[in-house]
Amino acid sequence: MMEEVLEKPVPAFTRDEAIYMCADQDYWAQYLTALLPEALKDKYTSYYTEHTKDEMLAILGHELAHHIDLFLAEFDEENPTCEDMWFEEGMATYLPRKFFFDEQLFEGIYHLEKSLYEYYLNEFGDLPLEHFTYDIYSHSKEYIMFHYWMSFVKVTQFVSLVHGDVSRLFKLYHDWDKDGRKVSLAHYFETHI
């Protein structure tokens, strides 16, 4: 069953007390490969064909990760801020992949999504991370996924800068909040790592 979010079919999403996810492996294989532009289909279609189950597990992990208490946003906020949405979405993607995937599989999806992000830079432009807001959901699925790919790539790069110490990155994230969010979170990371 597919749910509609902002009038678009979304195969997985989280609400305050529930996770909704399509469990049809064939649907996911089709959904993921449909995101590949013609220029990247030959190179990456086999990845999704071989690893659809892995991606489904990571997506379920992504939805579960939204429920950890390390993120600042709360599901019940009436007017949630979006200035750190990229970090939550990127980290919620990073954590299950790092936990469930071996190094080769993790590197494979990182390079695939980095290639997709770089490909769509030409179409969507070099947008700041803070552009990842709820407004993206009124655009095409490629535009939406561009922001997810960008956030995963950037979070992976920031984790690399702290030598894999995710807890250090979360500490900086909370320090940024305590310091009053005077600069963008990405800039805060860049100047404090």
PDB file of N, CA and C in Angstrom, residues 12 18 22 28 31 38 55 62 76-77 83-84 93 109 115 123 127 129 135 137 144 170 176 190-191:
ATOM      1  N   ALA A  12       8.063   5.115   1.906  1.00  0.00           N
ATOM      2  CA  ALA A  12       8.428   4.939   3.314  1.00  0.00           C
ATOM      3  C   ALA A  12       8.456   6.303   3.986  1.00  0.00           C
ATOM      4  N   ALA A  18       4.485   5.863  14.367  1.00  0.00           N
ATOM      5  CA  ALA A  18       4.392   4.769  13.395  1.00  0.00           C
ATOM      6  C   ALA A  18       5.355   4.973  12.237  1.00  0.00           C
ATOM      7  N   CYS A  22       6.461   0.451   2.312  1.00  0.00           N
ATOM      8  CA  CYS A  22       6.060  -0.546   1.328  1.00  0.00           C
ATOM      9  C   CYS A  22       7.021  -1.729   1.461  1.00  0.00           C
ATOM     10  N   TRP A  28      10.327  -1.702  -4.842  1.00  0.00           N
ATOM     11  CA  TRP A  28      11.536  -0.964  -4.486  1.00  0.00           C
ATOM     12  C   TRP A  28      12.593  -1.038  -5.585  1.00  0.00           C
ATOM     13  N   TYR A  31      11.414   1.323  -8.184  1.00  0.00           N
ATOM     14  CA  TYR A  31      11.497   2.701  -7.692  1.00  0.00           C
ATOM     15  C   TYR A  31      12.939   3.211  -7.731  1.00  0.00           C
ATOM     16  N   GLU A  38      19.540   8.172 -17.525  1.00  0.00           N
ATOM     17  CA  GLU A  38      20.078   7.319 -18.598  1.00  0.00           C
ATOM     18  C   GLU A  38      21.597   7.229 -18.546  1.00  0.00           C
ATOM     19  N   GLU A  55      18.990  -2.398   0.565  1.00  0.00           N
ATOM     20  CA  GLU A  55      18.480  -1.026   0.607  1.00  0.00           C
ATOM     21  C   GLU A  55      17.171  -0.953   1.382  1.00  0.00           C
ATOM     22  N   HIS A  62      16.569   3.588   8.436  1.00  0.00           N
ATOM     23  CA  HIS A  62      16.469   5.050   8.323  1.00  0.00           C
ATOM     24  C   HIS A  62      15.226   5.539   9.067  1.00  0.00           C
ATOM     25  N   ASP A  76       6.137  16.015  17.270  1.00  0.00           N
ATOM     26  CA  ASP A  76       4.912  16.727  17.622  1.00  0.00           C
ATOM     27  C   ASP A  76       5.044  18.248  17.546  1.00  0.00           C
ATOM     28  N   GLU A  77       6.149  18.752  17.057  1.00  0.00           N
ATOM     29  CA  GLU A  77       6.303  20.197  16.930  1.00  0.00           C
ATOM     30  C   GLU A  77       5.338  20.731  15.880  1.00  0.00           C
ATOM     31  N   GLU A  83      16.400  23.951   9.609  1.00  0.00           N
ATOM     32  CA  GLU A  83      17.802  24.269   9.384  1.00  0.00           C
ATOM     33  C   GLU A  83      18.739  23.092   9.625  1.00  0.00           C
ATOM     34  N   ASP A  84      18.282  22.083  10.353  1.00  0.00           N
ATOM     35  CA  ASP A  84      19.099  20.892  10.574  1.00  0.00           C
ATOM     36  C   ASP A  84      18.470  19.638   9.973  1.00  0.00           C
ATOM     37  N   THR A  93      20.206   8.149   7.307  1.00  0.00           N
ATOM     38  CA  THR A  93      20.598   7.298   6.178  1.00  0.00           C
ATOM     39  C   THR A  93      21.949   6.643   6.452  1.00  0.00           C
ATOM     40  N   ILE A 109      27.298   2.085  -2.202  1.00  0.00           N
ATOM     41  CA  ILE A 109      26.132   2.980  -2.184  1.00  0.00           C
ATOM     42  C   ILE A 109      26.574   4.428  -2.031  1.00  0.00           C
ATOM     43  N   SER A 115      27.503   9.934  -7.122  1.00  0.00           N
ATOM     44  CA  SER A 115      27.378  10.106  -8.577  1.00  0.00           C
ATOM     45  C   SER A 115      26.027  10.706  -8.941  1.00  0.00           C
ATOM     46  N   GLU A 123      21.391  19.977 -13.000  1.00  0.00           N
ATOM     47  CA  GLU A 123      19.976  20.308 -13.177  1.00  0.00           C
ATOM     48  C   GLU A 123      19.431  21.201 -12.065  1.00  0.00           C
ATOM     49  N   LEU A 127      22.955  23.695  -4.319  1.00  0.00           N
ATOM     50  CA  LEU A 127      22.120  24.243  -3.258  1.00  0.00           C
ATOM     51  C   LEU A 127      22.775  24.028  -1.898  1.00  0.00           C
ATOM     52  N   LEU A 129      22.972  22.995   2.021  1.00  0.00           N
ATOM     53  CA  LEU A 129      22.335  21.912   2.766  1.00  0.00           C
ATOM     54  C   LEU A 129      21.048  22.376   3.445  1.00  0.00           C
ATOM     55  N   ASP A 135       9.597  21.949   1.948  1.00  0.00           N
ATOM     56  CA  ASP A 135       9.200  22.452   0.626  1.00  0.00           C
ATOM     57  C   ASP A 135       9.652  21.544  -0.512  1.00  0.00           C
ATOM     58  N   TYR A 137       9.242  18.536  -0.944  1.00  0.00           N
ATOM     59  CA  TYR A 137       8.270  17.489  -1.258  1.00  0.00           C
ATOM     60  C   TYR A 137       7.209  17.923  -2.265  1.00  0.00           C
ATOM     61  N   ILE A 144      13.555  15.642  -4.873  1.00  0.00           N
ATOM     62  CA  ILE A 144      13.487  15.207  -3.474  1.00  0.00           C
ATOM     63  C   ILE A 144      14.702  14.346  -3.138  1.00  0.00           C
ATOM     64  N   PHE A 170      27.634  14.257  16.770  1.00  0.00           N
ATOM     65  CA  PHE A 170      26.398  14.573  17.497  1.00  0.00           C
ATOM     66  C   PHE A 170      26.657  15.606  18.594  1.00  0.00           C
ATOM     67  N   TRP A 176      26.133  23.283  18.640  1.00  0.00           N
ATOM     68  CA  TRP A 176      25.610  24.283  17.696  1.00  0.00           C
ATOM     69  C   TRP A 176      24.255  24.798  18.175  1.00  0.00           C
ATOM     70  N   GLU A 190      32.235  22.740   9.840  1.00  0.00           N
ATOM     71  CA  GLU A 190      33.470  23.070   9.116  1.00  0.00           C
ATOM     72  C   GLU A 190      34.451  23.849   9.981  1.00  0.00           C
ATOM     73  N   THR A 191      33.953  24.678  10.878  1.00  0.00           N
ATOM     74  CA  THR A 191      34.838  25.503  11.703  1.00  0.00           C
ATOM     75  C   THR A 191      35.186  24.867  13.049  1.00  0.00           C
TER      76      THR A 191
END
